[in-house]
Coordinates of C-alpha atoms and ligand atoms in Angstrom, one line a residue:
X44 CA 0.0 0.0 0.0
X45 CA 0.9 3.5 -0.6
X46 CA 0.5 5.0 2.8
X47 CA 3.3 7.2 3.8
X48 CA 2.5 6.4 7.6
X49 CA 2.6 2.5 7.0
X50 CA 5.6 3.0 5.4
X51 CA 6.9 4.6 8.8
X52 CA 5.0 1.8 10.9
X53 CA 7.3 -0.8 9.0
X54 CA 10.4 0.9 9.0
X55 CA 11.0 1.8 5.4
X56 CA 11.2 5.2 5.8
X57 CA 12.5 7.1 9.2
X58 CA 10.5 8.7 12.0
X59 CA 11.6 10.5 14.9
X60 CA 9.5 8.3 17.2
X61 CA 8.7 9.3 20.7
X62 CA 5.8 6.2 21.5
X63 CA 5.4 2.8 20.3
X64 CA 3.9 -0.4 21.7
X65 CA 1.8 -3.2 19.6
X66 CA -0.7 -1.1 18.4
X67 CA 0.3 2.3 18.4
X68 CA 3.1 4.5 17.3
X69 CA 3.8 8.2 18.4
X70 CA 6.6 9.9 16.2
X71 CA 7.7 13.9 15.7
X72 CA 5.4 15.9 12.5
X73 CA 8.2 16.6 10.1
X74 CA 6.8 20.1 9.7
X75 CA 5.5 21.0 13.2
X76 CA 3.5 23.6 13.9
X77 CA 5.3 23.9 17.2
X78 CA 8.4 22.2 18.3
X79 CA 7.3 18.7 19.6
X80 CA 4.4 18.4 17.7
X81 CA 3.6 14.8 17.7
X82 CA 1.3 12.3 15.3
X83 CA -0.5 9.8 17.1
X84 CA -1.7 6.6 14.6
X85 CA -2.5 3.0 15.3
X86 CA -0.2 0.7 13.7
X87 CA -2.9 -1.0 10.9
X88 CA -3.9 1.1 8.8
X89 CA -7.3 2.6 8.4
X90 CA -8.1 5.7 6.1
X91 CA -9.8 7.6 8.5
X92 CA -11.6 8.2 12.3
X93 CA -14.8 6.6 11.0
X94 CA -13.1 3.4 9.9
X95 CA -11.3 2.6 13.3
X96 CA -12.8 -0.1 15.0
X97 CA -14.3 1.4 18.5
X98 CA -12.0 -1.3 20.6
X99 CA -8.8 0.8 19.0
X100 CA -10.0 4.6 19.4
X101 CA -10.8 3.5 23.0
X102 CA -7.2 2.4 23.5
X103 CA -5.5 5.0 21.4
X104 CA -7.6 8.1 23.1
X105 CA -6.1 6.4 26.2
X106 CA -2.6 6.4 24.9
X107 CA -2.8 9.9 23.5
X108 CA -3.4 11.4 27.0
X109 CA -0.4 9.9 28.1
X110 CA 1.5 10.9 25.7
X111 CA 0.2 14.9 25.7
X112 CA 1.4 15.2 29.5
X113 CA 4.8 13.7 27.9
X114 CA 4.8 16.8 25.5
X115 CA 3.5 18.9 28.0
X116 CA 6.2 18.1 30.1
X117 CA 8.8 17.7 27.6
X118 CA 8.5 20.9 25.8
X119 CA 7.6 23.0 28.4
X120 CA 4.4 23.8 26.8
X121 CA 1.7 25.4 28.7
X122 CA -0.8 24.0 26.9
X123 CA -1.8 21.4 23.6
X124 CA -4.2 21.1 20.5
X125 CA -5.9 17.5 20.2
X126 CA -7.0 17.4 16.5
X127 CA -7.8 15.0 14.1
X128 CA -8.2 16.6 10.3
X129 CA -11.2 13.5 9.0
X130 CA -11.3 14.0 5.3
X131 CA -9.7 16.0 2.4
X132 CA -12.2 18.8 3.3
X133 CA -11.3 18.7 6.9
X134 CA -7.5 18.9 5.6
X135 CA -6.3 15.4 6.0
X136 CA -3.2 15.0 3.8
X137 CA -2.3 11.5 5.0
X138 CA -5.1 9.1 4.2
X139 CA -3.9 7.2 7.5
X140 CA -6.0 8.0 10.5
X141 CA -3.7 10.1 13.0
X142 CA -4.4 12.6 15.5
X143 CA -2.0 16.2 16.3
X144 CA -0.9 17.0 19.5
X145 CA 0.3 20.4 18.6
X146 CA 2.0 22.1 22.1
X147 CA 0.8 25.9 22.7
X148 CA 3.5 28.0 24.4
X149 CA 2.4 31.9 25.2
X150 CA 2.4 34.3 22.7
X151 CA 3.2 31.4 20.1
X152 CA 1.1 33.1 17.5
X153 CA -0.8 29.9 15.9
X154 CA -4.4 31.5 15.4
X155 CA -7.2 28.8 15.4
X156 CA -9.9 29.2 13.1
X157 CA -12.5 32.1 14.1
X158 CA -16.1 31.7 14.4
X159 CA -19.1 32.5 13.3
X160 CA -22.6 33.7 14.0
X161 CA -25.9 31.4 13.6
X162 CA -28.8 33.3 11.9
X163 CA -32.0 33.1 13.5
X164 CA -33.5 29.2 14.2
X165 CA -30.4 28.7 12.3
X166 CA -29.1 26.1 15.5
X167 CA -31.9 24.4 16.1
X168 CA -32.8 23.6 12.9
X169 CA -29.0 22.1 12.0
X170 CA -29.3 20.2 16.1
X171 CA -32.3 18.8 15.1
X172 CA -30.7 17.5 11.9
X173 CA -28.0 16.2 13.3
X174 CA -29.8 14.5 16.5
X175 CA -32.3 12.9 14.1
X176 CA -28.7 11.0 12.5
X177 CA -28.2 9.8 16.3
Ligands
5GP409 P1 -3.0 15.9 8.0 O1 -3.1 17.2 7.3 O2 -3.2 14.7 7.1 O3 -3.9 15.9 9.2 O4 -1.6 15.9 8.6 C1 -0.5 15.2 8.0 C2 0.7 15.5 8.8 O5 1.7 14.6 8.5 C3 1.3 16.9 8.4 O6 1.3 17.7 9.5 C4 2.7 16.6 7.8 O7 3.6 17.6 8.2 C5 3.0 15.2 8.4 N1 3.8 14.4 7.5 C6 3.6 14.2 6.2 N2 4.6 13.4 5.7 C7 5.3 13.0 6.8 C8 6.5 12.2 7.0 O8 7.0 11.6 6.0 N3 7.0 12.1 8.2 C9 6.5 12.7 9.3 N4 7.1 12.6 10.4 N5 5.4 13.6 9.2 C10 4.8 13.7 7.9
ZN410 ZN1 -1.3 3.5 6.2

């Protein structure tokens, strides 16, 4: 397969790798955002959030908290982003599910995405949508 991160997994191409155990693998972004920024993935490969099994995102959201107090600590950061880009429209680049932990230091001038304002009924219209897929 032509998966950059399963290439990675299997050791054909390098990774600065912080985290690994039968199932998982932690390794550096090669373009952080921040110093430390870390990629989170389970070691088989599924495309995306939606395709991993429930028994695996329990074990990796498990994993991933350890290993954001390890960047925490690590870095010095005083804070992290948790995100998980699902989809090309969502800006996944690497069709191998993964999740950011991005560390936030003051003053680090990484702007997050601004929002918006709903129009009238505008919410409860799109809840109700949405709790009707539930
Ligand atoms: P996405 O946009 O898919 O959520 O994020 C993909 C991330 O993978 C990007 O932040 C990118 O810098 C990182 N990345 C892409 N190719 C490689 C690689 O070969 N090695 C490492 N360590 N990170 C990569
Ligand atoms: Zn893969």
């Amino acid at each position: 397969m032509d998966c950059i991160f399963c290439k990675i997994v299997a050791g054909e191409i390098p990774a600065t790798k912080i985290y690994e155990d039968e199932n998982i693998l932690a390794f550096l972004d090669i373009a952080p955002v921040n110093p430390g920024h870390t990629l989170v993935i389970p070691k088989p490969h599924y495309a995306n959030f939606m395709e991993l099994p429930e028994e695996e995102s329990a074990v990796i959201i498990r994993t991933i908290k350890k290993l954001a107090a390890g960047v925490i600590k690590g870095t010095g950061a005083e804070g992290f982003n948790l995100t998980l880009n699902n989809g090309t429209v969502a800006g996944q680049v690497v069709g191998h599910v993964h999740w950011h932990i991005v560390p936030r230091f003051p003053d680090d001038g990484r702007v997050l995405w601004p929002g918006q304002v709903y129009q009238e009924g505008e919410a409860a219209a799109i809840a109700e949508k949405i709790k009707q897929q539930l």
